Amino acid sequence: MVQCQTRKTKKSSEVLFDDDLSPGINVIRDQVKITKTAITVVAGWMLFACVLTILIWGLPNFECGLSFSPFTISVKQFKYLNPHNEGDLTKAREYQDWVRNWEYGNNISFRKECGEECLDSNISKVENHPLPLEEPKKVDGSFCVDIPLEMRFDCHPDGNPNEASCVKRGCCWHELEEVPERKVPFPAPRLHRPTHGKALEDLPLNIPYCFYPRDYVGYSLVNFTSEEHGYTGFLERSIASVFPKDSPLLQMDVYFETDTRLRVRITDPLQMRWETPVPIVPQVNKSASNPAYSFHIRSEDGAFTVVRKSSGVPIFDTRGAAPLTFADQFIQLSSMLPSNYIYGLGEHLEGLLLDTYWKRHVLWNLDQIPEPGKNMYGSHPFYLGLEPDGNTHGVFLLNSNAMDVVLQPTPALTFRVIGGLIDLYVFLGPTPNEVISQYTEVIGRPFLPPYWSLGYHQCRYGYETLNRTRDVWQRTRKAGIPFDVQWNDIDYMRHNNDFTYDQTNYDGLPEFVEELHREGMHYVPIIDPGISAAEPPHTYPPYDEGVHLHVFVRNSSNMPFVGKVWNPVATTWPDFTHPKATYYWSRQILRYHSSVPIDGAWIDMNEPSNFLSGSTDGCEENNLEHPPFLPAVHGGILYYHTICMSGRHFVGRHYNVHNLYGITESISTNMALQIVRGKRPFVISRSTFPGQGHYGGHWTGDVWSDWFNLWQSIAGILNFNMYGIPMVGADICGFNGNTTASLCLRWMQLGAFYPFSRNHNTDDAIDQDPVAMGPDVVTASRNALTQRYILLPYLYSLFFNAHLTGEPVARPLFFQFYKELETYSIDTQFMWGPALMIVPVLSEHEETVKAYIPKGRWYDWYKGNVVEGEGTYETLDAPLDKIPLLVRGGYILPTQMPANTTTESRKMKRGLLVAPNESGRASGELYWDDGDSLDTVKHKEYTYIQFISGSGILNVNVNRTTAGYTEPISLGYISILGQSESVSEVTVDGSKASFEYDPVNQFLTVDGFSQSLLKSFIVRWK
């Protein structure tokens, strides 16, 4: 077993290369080829025999399970594969335990030996066939009348419903002659229509013609007892749901985990079910002492309700909603909502506030250019809801299988999932920030990024040569644009193969990266998960070693699954749940790092994407590839542009693991970078799942270069902050298509305030780095990024707070102003933390912008003058060279003198911006460490400073242990806003300091001093 330290000590190549992986590789490769040839020959003879049988015996005598017409051949009945294999579940728990114990055990392989036995098929237990359930009866028509449209819950979400099939289910049928107009307009204005795909308002409505009658009963309660953790009960079903393999008995466990967190698990006690192994959630078996909620359940139908005690508002309420359904490959759980204000359920391109007027969200990771109404790169079955009194709650369904989530104007929500179990968390808040804090306590707190990653990043697909990369790098720096990280897309690789570089077009890449490092900059390349499967033997270690270690995803014959991505011929994919996958991945990164000393990893195409739909031979005909219920996935099949659902991972079938592929790669990459660099890892992933933020960040993918996507990018970064992934941004100026100077100018300004700020575009578009777009874009970019670099200490402190509490870095306005109804639908401006509001221009040819100013005192960032917030919209100046910024009264923001890299800016003077509220008070904090070491928070290797200001006084309180960060750090200037009276004297730690007072804008500037921030002191003015 390989032991690796994750802190301080960088692993040597002798450790990761201590075993000889070469013996046997050629033999294995030959075995693979022989087996593939044999399979092809046998399959050919079987097909020939089948056709011959048809011709000789004729169709009436043919029983191969095929139906024939002159135009189609279709399979009548699919082979059944159990998606809930007991052996898979055991291995999933092994993987889960390894991830949980990683930081303590530091083992990159979690089995001492794992060779052929990891490839063995798991044999299921003999199925326990229960007595058949009673067939549904035709419903009495009286139970169908007078059901309002908004109270219709779909009884026939599968297939093509008609009246006969609906009635056979015991449900009601009523077609609509015309779609009714919505009673209440959607409160969020639609600023732009998309240039590609349908607009939100044009998406098809999911109004059911077949719906449940009033007397429909799915399950009934047979027992419910109080337990130490909360409650345990059993639910029984007597009438079939029409979905195959109903569970006739369910066990419900209700855990009162904390005072503000409830967990409800519903599963089949008679059959093992797939359980999602990551994220690593807390295990709590003792009931909370003073819960803010109560739990109620009805005996006649098992409907349950979670109620907020303080207000009596039901926040998760299955009464009157669609009945619970729990079959082998179909689970349905439905709840009424306390209001129409609901957020989350990503990844999507449908704004911040979700539309509850018969809208459907599909959660199934897919390489898909972002468009409204289509499933995208990530799946986050979490939503945040606002209640009528302004309280907030959150709901999380921990399930990795494909699902539809339907919203309807009742308001109500329905989860429809094709596997696993119900593992439901309810978070009581009651504020939005507290909900996200409670949510990330379950899925994992966000990682603390390296300081350099908060700078500006630049990339494009299609530099094509190192010379062009260098030219763009040099002209950006020459223009005086703050700039920290150079990236390269796949064109730097040899034949698009991972862990290589093109030694012709990118000759000198290692030396270029070293030059970046000498300039205080950093380098991040793209690394796709797909490994070339067609290189000559012993020429490409990533494939040779992967075959030897058996770490690739496998097909039904236990051979590496082969598809096609960017590699010239064929591609196979590492199984990142495999016991030796992280060891394998670390070897590849270390080998490459020894040549090109990369600083982070950009992991793309990890949904996983596949240019084929399945393998070169398609996919098997079975119930995993074609489940009885298919969510409305783009492409119409689960394996559209990805791996077959029957593909085999260590922990189970791809059917269950698909949505976890990106996060498991993030986990392995995060660990590998810790091992290889011995520093804080930086990982940006396209595919995401809950818990991603604990290991890395995200960018929102291949967005179009248009004003619609500029605007929607705000909702994108705010949504992902709610998902616990604060290190997020969109491709500045857009990825697909050609941008324009006016669009790129405004996008550079907005992108300067993405938590992750990177300009990037595709290979068939024009250059869009700021210099390429012209002098106006250069000026706007330099100005906006300069403001970012001034604010980096504040931004870094926000990431520290996110790391400790989970609270978002970038926040919607309603997170801070949840008592102001107007903020609930605003997606055109946003906050950095509680104190800074960003108001970008989102339309062409505009040099003013309307901004909602919440109640309270605000200050103009540039001039320092007071802006009184009345809870109304105000017009702000927004010339081409400026993005409007407002500072909220009551806060103190740590700042620094800017420089063109974070390396240089860390050497500059620190400052404070004091923005008092109406009472003259303000407070703030600064977190500071070396910016790159591992586990600085855990080991208390940092300095934490609190600032508290009142009338004429500023207290600087340093909280620092003896093990804290002790490098010199000093305060060199202070700006104190909102000073209506002139000042005659200022002292810093008892010594007089020089100052200036601006009587027009009424602020005080103190400078000309250098005060250590390693000890507490007081600033006074009078």
CSV table of C-alpha atoms in Angstrom, one decimal, residues 540-887:
chain,number,residue,atom,x,y,z
A,540,TYR,CA,1.7,5.6,-23.9
A,541,PRO,CA,2.0,4.9,-20.1
A,542,PRO,CA,-1.5,6.3,-19.2
A,543,TYR,CA,-3.1,3.5,-21.2
A,544,ASP,CA,-0.5,0.8,-20.5
A,545,GLU,CA,-0.6,1.4,-16.7
A,546,GLY,CA,-4.4,1.7,-16.7
A,547,VAL,CA,-4.8,-1.7,-18.3
A,548,HIS,CA,-2.2,-3.2,-16.0
A,549,LEU,CA,-4.0,-1.8,-12.9
A,550,HIS,CA,-7.5,-2.6,-14.2
A,551,VAL,CA,-8.6,0.9,-13.5
A,552,PHE,CA,-10.7,1.6,-16.6
A,553,VAL,CA,-14.4,1.5,-16.8
A,554,ARG,CA,-15.4,-1.9,-18.1
A,555,ASN,CA,-18.0,-3.3,-20.5
A,556,SER,CA,-20.1,-6.3,-19.9
A,557,SER,CA,-17.2,-8.6,-21.0
A,558,ASN,CA,-15.0,-7.1,-18.3
A,559,MET,CA,-12.8,-5.4,-20.9
A,560,PRO,CA,-12.1,-1.7,-21.0
A,561,PHE,CA,-15.1,0.2,-22.3
A,562,VAL,CA,-14.1,1.8,-25.6
A,563,GLY,CA,-15.7,5.0,-27.0
A,564,LYS,CA,-14.4,8.1,-28.8
A,565,VAL,CA,-13.7,11.6,-27.6
A,566,TRP,CA,-10.8,13.8,-28.8
A,567,ASN,CA,-8.3,11.0,-29.2
A,568,PRO,CA,-7.7,10.2,-32.9
A,569,VAL,CA,-8.9,6.6,-32.8
A,570,ALA,CA,-10.5,5.4,-29.6
A,571,THR,CA,-10.9,6.4,-25.9
A,572,THR,CA,-11.3,4.6,-22.6
A,573,TRP,CA,-12.1,6.2,-19.3
A,574,PRO,CA,-10.6,5.7,-15.8
A,575,ASP,CA,-13.0,4.5,-13.1
A,576,PHE,CA,-12.2,7.0,-10.4
A,577,THR,CA,-14.0,4.8,-7.8
A,578,HIS,CA,-11.5,2.0,-8.3
A,579,PRO,CA,-9.2,1.3,-5.4
A,580,LYS,CA,-6.1,2.1,-7.4
A,581,ALA,CA,-7.5,4.9,-9.5
A,582,THR,CA,-6.1,7.8,-7.4
A,583,TYR,CA,-2.7,6.0,-7.3
A,584,TYR,CA,-2.9,5.6,-11.1
A,585,TRP,CA,-4.0,9.3,-11.7
A,586,SER,CA,-1.3,10.6,-9.3
A,587,ARG,CA,1.4,8.7,-11.3
A,588,GLN,CA,0.2,10.3,-14.6
A,589,ILE,CA,0.1,13.8,-13.1
A,590,LEU,CA,3.5,13.4,-11.4
A,591,ARG,CA,5.1,12.1,-14.6
A,592,TYR,CA,3.7,15.1,-16.5
A,593,HIS,CA,4.5,17.6,-13.7
A,594,SER,CA,8.2,16.5,-13.7
A,595,SER,CA,8.3,17.8,-17.3
A,596,VAL,CA,5.7,20.6,-17.2
A,597,PRO,CA,5.4,21.9,-13.6
A,598,ILE,CA,1.6,22.7,-13.7
A,599,ASP,CA,-0.1,24.5,-10.8
A,600,GLY,CA,-3.6,23.2,-11.1
A,601,ALA,CA,-5.9,21.1,-13.3
A,602,TRP,CA,-8.8,21.9,-15.5
A,603,ILE,CA,-10.8,18.7,-15.8
A,604,ASP,CA,-13.2,18.9,-18.8
A,605,MET,CA,-15.5,16.4,-20.6
A,606,ASN,CA,-16.2,14.5,-17.4
A,607,GLU,CA,-19.9,14.0,-17.5
A,608,PRO,CA,-18.4,11.8,-19.0
A,609,SER,CA,-18.7,13.0,-22.6
A,610,ASN,CA,-18.5,10.6,-25.5
A,611,PHE,CA,-18.7,11.5,-29.1
A,612,LEU,CA,-20.5,8.2,-29.6
A,613,SER,CA,-23.7,7.3,-27.9
A,614,GLY,CA,-22.4,4.2,-26.1
A,615,SER,CA,-19.6,2.2,-27.6
A,616,THR,CA,-18.8,1.6,-31.3
A,617,ASP,CA,-21.4,-1.2,-31.1
A,618,GLY,CA,-24.0,0.9,-29.3
A,619,CYS,CA,-25.3,-0.5,-26.0
A,620,GLU,CA,-27.0,-3.7,-24.8
A,621,GLU,CA,-30.7,-4.0,-24.9
A,622,ASN,CA,-31.6,-4.1,-21.3
A,623,ASN,CA,-33.6,-2.3,-18.6
A,624,LEU,CA,-30.6,-0.1,-17.6
A,625,GLU,CA,-30.2,1.3,-21.1
A,626,HIS,CA,-33.9,1.5,-21.6
A,627,PRO,CA,-35.6,1.9,-18.2
A,628,PRO,CA,-39.4,1.7,-17.8
A,629,PHE,CA,-39.5,5.5,-17.1
A,630,LEU,CA,-37.2,7.8,-19.0
A,631,PRO,CA,-36.7,11.3,-17.7
A,632,ALA,CA,-36.9,14.0,-20.4
A,633,VAL,CA,-33.1,13.8,-21.1
A,634,HIS,CA,-31.8,15.6,-24.1
A,635,GLY,CA,-31.1,13.1,-26.9
A,636,GLY,CA,-33.9,10.8,-25.8
A,637,ILE,CA,-31.7,8.0,-24.3
A,638,LEU,CA,-29.7,7.8,-21.2
A,639,TYR,CA,-26.5,6.9,-23.0
A,640,TYR,CA,-26.8,9.8,-25.5
A,641,HIS,CA,-23.2,11.1,-25.9
A,642,THR,CA,-21.9,9.1,-22.9
A,643,ILE,CA,-21.0,5.6,-21.7
A,644,CYS,CA,-23.5,2.8,-21.7
A,645,MET,CA,-25.5,2.4,-18.6
A,646,SER,CA,-24.4,-1.2,-18.3
A,647,GLY,CA,-20.8,0.0,-18.1
A,648,ARG,CA,-19.1,-1.3,-14.9
A,649,HIS,CA,-17.4,0.7,-12.3
A,650,PHE,CA,-15.9,-0.7,-9.1
A,651,VAL,CA,-18.9,0.5,-7.1
A,652,GLY,CA,-21.6,-0.4,-9.6
A,653,ARG,CA,-23.1,0.1,-13.0
A,654,HIS,CA,-22.8,3.4,-14.8
A,655,TYR,CA,-26.6,3.7,-14.6
A,656,ASN,CA,-26.1,4.6,-10.9
A,657,VAL,CA,-22.6,6.2,-11.1
A,658,HIS,CA,-23.0,8.5,-14.1
A,659,ASN,CA,-23.8,11.7,-12.3
A,660,LEU,CA,-20.9,11.0,-9.9
A,661,TYR,CA,-18.2,10.7,-12.5
A,662,GLY,CA,-17.1,14.3,-12.4
A,663,ILE,CA,-17.0,14.6,-8.6
A,664,THR,CA,-15.0,11.3,-8.3
A,665,GLU,CA,-12.5,12.6,-10.8
A,666,SER,CA,-12.3,15.9,-8.8
A,667,ILE,CA,-11.6,13.9,-5.6
A,668,SER,CA,-8.8,12.0,-7.3
A,669,THR,CA,-7.4,15.1,-9.0
A,670,ASN,CA,-7.5,17.1,-5.8
A,671,MET,CA,-5.6,14.3,-3.9
A,672,ALA,CA,-3.1,13.9,-6.8
A,673,LEU,CA,-2.2,17.6,-6.8
A,674,GLN,CA,-1.7,17.5,-3.0
A,675,ILE,CA,0.6,14.6,-3.4
A,676,VAL,CA,2.5,15.9,-6.4
A,677,ARG,CA,2.8,19.6,-5.5
A,678,GLY,CA,2.6,19.5,-1.8
A,679,LYS,CA,0.5,22.7,-2.0
A,680,ARG,CA,-3.1,23.7,-2.0
A,681,PRO,CA,-4.8,22.1,-4.9
A,682,PHE,CA,-6.7,24.0,-7.6
A,683,VAL,CA,-9.2,22.0,-9.6
A,684,ILE,CA,-11.9,23.4,-12.0
A,685,SER,CA,-14.4,20.8,-13.2
A,686,ARG,CA,-17.2,21.0,-15.8
A,687,SER,CA,-19.3,18.1,-14.4
A,688,THR,CA,-20.5,18.6,-10.9
A,689,PHE,CA,-22.6,16.9,-8.2
A,690,PRO,CA,-23.3,18.0,-4.5
A,691,GLY,CA,-20.0,18.0,-2.7
A,692,GLN,CA,-18.0,19.2,-5.7
A,693,GLY,CA,-17.2,22.5,-3.9
A,694,HIS,CA,-15.3,20.6,-1.2
A,695,TYR,CA,-12.7,19.5,-3.8
A,696,GLY,CA,-12.8,22.1,-6.6
A,697,GLY,CA,-14.6,24.7,-8.5
A,698,HIS,CA,-16.6,24.9,-11.7
A,699,TRP,CA,-17.0,27.0,-14.9
A,700,THR,CA,-20.4,27.1,-16.6
A,701,GLY,CA,-19.3,25.5,-19.9
A,702,ASP,CA,-19.5,26.3,-23.5
A,703,VAL,CA,-21.8,29.3,-23.4
A,704,TRP,CA,-22.7,31.4,-26.4
A,705,SER,CA,-21.2,34.8,-26.9
A,706,ASP,CA,-24.4,36.9,-26.6
A,707,TRP,CA,-26.1,39.3,-24.3
A,708,PHE,CA,-28.5,36.6,-23.1
A,709,ASN,CA,-25.6,34.5,-21.8
A,710,LEU,CA,-23.9,37.6,-20.3
A,711,TRP,CA,-27.1,38.2,-18.3
A,712,GLN,CA,-27.7,34.5,-17.4
A,713,SER,CA,-24.1,34.1,-16.2
A,714,ILE,CA,-25.1,36.1,-13.0
A,715,ALA,CA,-27.8,33.5,-12.2
A,716,GLY,CA,-25.2,30.8,-13.0
A,717,ILE,CA,-22.6,31.9,-10.4
A,718,LEU,CA,-25.3,32.6,-7.8
A,719,ASN,CA,-26.9,29.2,-8.2
A,720,PHE,CA,-23.5,27.4,-7.8
A,721,ASN,CA,-22.8,29.4,-4.7
A,722,MET,CA,-26.1,28.1,-3.4
A,723,TYR,CA,-24.9,24.6,-4.4
A,724,GLY,CA,-21.8,25.0,-2.2
A,725,ILE,CA,-19.4,25.7,-5.1
A,726,PRO,CA,-18.3,29.4,-4.6
A,727,MET,CA,-15.3,29.1,-6.9
A,728,VAL,CA,-17.3,29.5,-10.1
A,729,GLY,CA,-17.4,31.7,-13.2
A,730,ALA,CA,-18.5,31.8,-16.9
A,731,ASP,CA,-16.2,32.0,-19.9
A,732,ILE,CA,-15.8,35.8,-20.1
A,733,CYS,CA,-17.0,37.2,-23.4
A,734,GLY,CA,-18.5,33.8,-24.2
A,735,PHE,CA,-17.1,30.6,-25.6
A,736,ASN,CA,-19.1,29.7,-28.7
A,737,GLY,CA,-19.4,32.2,-31.6
A,738,ASN,CA,-17.8,35.5,-32.2
A,739,THR,CA,-18.1,38.1,-29.5
A,740,THR,CA,-18.2,41.9,-30.2
A,741,ALA,CA,-16.2,44.7,-28.7
A,742,SER,CA,-19.3,46.1,-26.9
A,743,LEU,CA,-20.3,42.7,-25.5
A,744,CYS,CA,-16.8,41.8,-24.5
A,745,LEU,CA,-16.3,45.1,-22.8
A,746,ARG,CA,-19.3,44.7,-20.5
A,747,TRP,CA,-18.5,41.0,-20.0
A,748,MET,CA,-14.9,41.8,-18.9
A,749,GLN,CA,-16.4,44.2,-16.3
A,750,LEU,CA,-18.8,41.7,-15.0
A,751,GLY,CA,-16.3,38.8,-15.2
A,752,ALA,CA,-13.9,40.8,-13.1
A,753,PHE,CA,-16.4,40.1,-10.2
A,754,TYR,CA,-16.9,36.4,-10.9
A,755,PRO,CA,-15.3,34.5,-8.0
A,756,PHE,CA,-13.4,32.6,-10.8
A,757,SER,CA,-12.5,35.1,-13.4
A,758,ARG,CA,-11.3,33.7,-16.8
A,759,ASN,CA,-11.6,34.8,-20.4
A,760,HIS,CA,-11.8,31.8,-22.8
A,761,ASN,CA,-13.3,30.9,-26.2
A,762,THR,CA,-13.4,28.3,-28.9
A,763,ASP,CA,-11.0,27.6,-31.8
A,764,ASP,CA,-13.2,28.8,-34.6
A,765,ALA,CA,-13.9,32.2,-33.1
A,766,ILE,CA,-11.9,35.4,-33.2
A,767,ASP,CA,-9.3,36.3,-30.6
A,768,GLN,CA,-11.1,37.8,-27.6
A,769,ASP,CA,-8.4,38.6,-25.1
A,770,PRO,CA,-8.8,42.3,-24.1
A,771,VAL,CA,-6.0,43.6,-26.3
A,772,ALA,CA,-7.5,41.8,-29.4
A,773,MET,CA,-10.8,43.6,-28.8
A,774,GLY,CA,-9.4,47.1,-28.9
A,775,PRO,CA,-8.4,50.0,-26.6
A,776,ASP,CA,-11.9,50.6,-25.1
A,777,VAL,CA,-12.0,46.9,-24.0
A,778,VAL,CA,-8.4,47.2,-22.6
A,779,THR,CA,-9.3,50.3,-20.6
A,780,ALA,CA,-12.5,48.8,-19.2
A,781,SER,CA,-10.8,45.5,-18.4
A,782,ARG,CA,-7.8,47.1,-16.7
A,783,ASN,CA,-10.1,49.4,-14.6
A,784,ALA,CA,-12.5,46.6,-13.5
A,785,LEU,CA,-9.7,44.1,-12.7
A,786,THR,CA,-7.8,46.8,-10.8
A,787,GLN,CA,-10.9,47.1,-8.5
A,788,ARG,CA,-10.9,43.3,-8.1
A,789,TYR,CA,-7.2,43.3,-7.1
A,790,ILE,CA,-7.8,46.1,-4.6
A,791,LEU,CA,-10.6,44.0,-3.1
A,792,LEU,CA,-8.7,40.7,-3.0
A,793,PRO,CA,-8.2,40.7,0.8
A,794,TYR,CA,-12.0,41.0,1.2
A,795,LEU,CA,-12.6,38.3,-1.4
A,796,TYR,CA,-10.1,36.0,0.2
A,797,SER,CA,-11.7,36.5,3.6
A,798,LEU,CA,-15.1,35.7,2.0
A,799,PHE,CA,-13.6,32.4,0.8
A,800,PHE,CA,-12.3,31.7,4.3
A,801,ASN,CA,-15.8,32.3,5.7
A,802,ALA,CA,-17.2,30.0,3.1
A,803,HIS,CA,-14.6,27.3,4.0
A,804,LEU,CA,-15.7,27.7,7.7
A,805,THR,CA,-19.4,28.2,7.4
A,806,GLY,CA,-20.4,27.4,3.9
A,807,GLU,CA,-22.0,30.8,3.3
A,808,PRO,CA,-21.8,31.9,-0.3
A,809,VAL,CA,-19.2,34.3,-1.6
A,810,ALA,CA,-21.4,35.7,-4.4
A,811,ARG,CA,-24.9,36.1,-3.2
A,812,PRO,CA,-28.3,37.1,-4.6
A,813,LEU,CA,-29.7,40.3,-3.1
A,814,PHE,CA,-32.4,38.4,-1.2
A,815,PHE,CA,-29.8,36.5,0.8
A,816,GLN,CA,-29.1,39.8,2.6
A,817,PHE,CA,-32.5,41.5,2.2
A,818,TYR,CA,-34.9,38.6,2.6
A,819,LYS,CA,-37.5,40.9,4.2
A,820,GLU,CA,-37.7,42.9,0.9
A,821,LEU,CA,-40.0,41.1,-1.5
A,822,GLU,CA,-38.6,43.1,-4.5
A,823,THR,CA,-35.2,41.3,-4.1
A,824,TYR,CA,-36.7,37.8,-4.6
A,825,SER,CA,-36.6,38.0,-8.4
A,826,ILE,CA,-33.5,40.2,-9.0
A,827,ASP,CA,-30.9,38.5,-11.2
A,828,THR,CA,-29.3,41.6,-12.8
A,829,GLN,CA,-27.1,42.6,-9.8
A,830,PHE,CA,-25.5,40.7,-6.9
A,831,MET,CA,-23.5,40.9,-3.8
A,832,TRP,CA,-20.0,39.9,-2.8
A,833,GLY,CA,-20.6,38.7,0.7
A,834,PRO,CA,-22.8,41.0,2.8
A,835,ALA,CA,-21.1,44.3,1.9
A,836,LEU,CA,-20.4,44.9,-1.8
A,837,MET,CA,-23.0,45.2,-4.5
A,838,ILE,CA,-22.1,44.8,-8.2
A,839,VAL,CA,-24.4,46.4,-10.8
A,840,PRO,CA,-23.2,45.4,-14.3
A,841,VAL,CA,-24.5,46.8,-17.6
A,842,LEU,CA,-26.2,44.0,-19.4
A,843,SER,CA,-27.5,45.6,-22.6
A,844,GLU,CA,-25.8,47.2,-25.5
A,845,HIS,CA,-25.4,50.9,-26.0
A,846,GLU,CA,-26.3,51.7,-22.4
A,847,GLU,CA,-24.2,54.0,-20.2
A,848,THR,CA,-26.6,54.1,-17.2
A,849,VAL,CA,-28.1,51.2,-15.4
A,850,LYS,CA,-31.2,50.9,-13.1
A,851,ALA,CA,-30.3,49.3,-9.8
A,852,TYR,CA,-32.5,48.3,-6.9
A,853,ILE,CA,-31.0,49.9,-3.8
A,854,PRO,CA,-32.2,48.0,-0.6
A,855,LYS,CA,-33.1,50.0,2.4
A,856,GLY,CA,-30.2,51.4,4.4
A,857,ARG,CA,-27.1,53.4,3.9
A,858,TRP,CA,-24.9,52.8,0.9
A,859,TYR,CA,-21.8,54.4,-0.5
A,860,ASP,CA,-20.5,54.8,-4.0
A,861,TRP,CA,-17.3,52.8,-4.3
A,862,TYR,CA,-15.5,55.2,-6.5
A,863,LYS,CA,-16.5,58.6,-5.0
A,864,GLY,CA,-17.2,57.6,-1.4
A,865,ASN,CA,-20.4,59.7,-1.2
A,866,VAL,CA,-23.5,58.5,0.6
A,867,VAL,CA,-26.3,56.8,-1.3
A,868,GLU,CA,-29.5,56.4,0.8
A,869,GLY,CA,-31.3,53.2,0.1
A,870,GLU,CA,-35.1,53.5,0.1
A,871,GLY,CA,-36.0,50.1,-1.4
A,872,THR,CA,-36.5,51.5,-4.8
A,873,TYR,CA,-34.8,51.5,-8.2
A,874,GLU,CA,-32.3,54.3,-8.9
A,875,THR,CA,-30.3,55.2,-12.1
A,876,LEU,CA,-26.6,54.9,-11.8
A,877,ASP,CA,-24.0,56.2,-14.2
A,878,ALA,CA,-22.1,53.5,-16.0
A,879,PRO,CA,-19.7,54.9,-18.6
A,880,LEU,CA,-17.8,52.5,-20.7
A,881,ASP,CA,-14.8,52.5,-18.4
A,882,LYS,CA,-16.7,51.8,-15.2
A,883,ILE,CA,-18.8,49.1,-13.6
A,884,PRO,CA,-21.0,50.5,-10.8
A,885,LEU,CA,-20.2,49.3,-7.3
A,886,LEU,CA,-21.9,50.1,-4.0
A,887,VAL,CA,-20.6,49.5,-0.5
